[in-house]
C-alpha angles and dihedrals in degrees: 000000000000114000114246118247113250118252117262118270116250100197115020119200114229115231096193140303133277095079095296120151120264121245096258096050090043094055091045088070093063094084100026092099091049098063090126091055098074117115111282100190135070126217116286112261097048124087117269116258087220095060113152093216108134090221096054098082089058092047092046092050089052094048092053087070093055121093124243090247092057092045089053091052092049094046098040103035102029102031091238105172094188091055090049090050091053093046093053093042090052094054107029094092090053090052091051094045094051092044092051094050092050100042097029093211119104097207093048090045090057090053092047093048093049092046090050092052091049090051092049091049094049093044097044091107089063095048113120111227092213089072128069114257090223092056090048091051091047088057094048093047095044093048091048091050093046091054088062099033130097134148094312125241096164100062112155110224102143093116110042116180119252113252112253124237128081091226094067111104120214092266091051091051091052090052092050093049091048091050090052091052091048092049093049092047090050091048090051091052093058122101108265096250091047090052092048091047092051094046094049094046105036101032106023094036100228118165122243090255091051090048091053091050095046095046097036092236137128119258090250091054091048093051092047094052092045092050092053093046092051091048093051095047095044091048092050093054092042090056090050093047091050092052095045119089109250093227088069092055117106113244121253093261094054115103109243105178115117091201124037 
């Protein structure tokens, strides 16, 4: 299944001038090359998304037009396994993506995402219909990831994506890869809640009110954690930019996003 594109950022953090990528778009590249690593299974008890039934493609095509709220009603109140399948399929990449950006370890992120989907499936009867299913799943996934997260020492960065853009010379590509490594290391050094707050705001695009709901914090606490996270990440990239020769910096017209 094709991985879903990440939501647009609402407040990018600048990592320095000279046309260099901001922190959020830099970190987004960490998992771009792992698009095939997202969870491929759904919780036991629901129908498989890979059913070979000849009627399923027609059913699936129909369900794609149905809202999350209606799928929840069908799955929760009517015991519709096909609706449950579609609901979990629709959101499993988001669960993996959030888990990966918080725990920074692909294998662990797969476990967290699968555990989160199982929890959502088992708790669906307690889901309040006045809330968005996506926000509810963000909370489950974030809480599951935070239980395992710490200041990471096991960050997987062995396979960094190549910077896009045919105009980047070899030196420019080296700079972009190094900046990605710096950004990921800085993200890993954050306190877990700061990291989660930054990921959900800068990369996933949640509002401050949604952040407070997902993390169970006050608005003031959310803003404080986000301010500190932004400051740490921006400072880390600024230090790198200051120490990097300017001739290796891509020009302002060079594309710098790791993920379209």
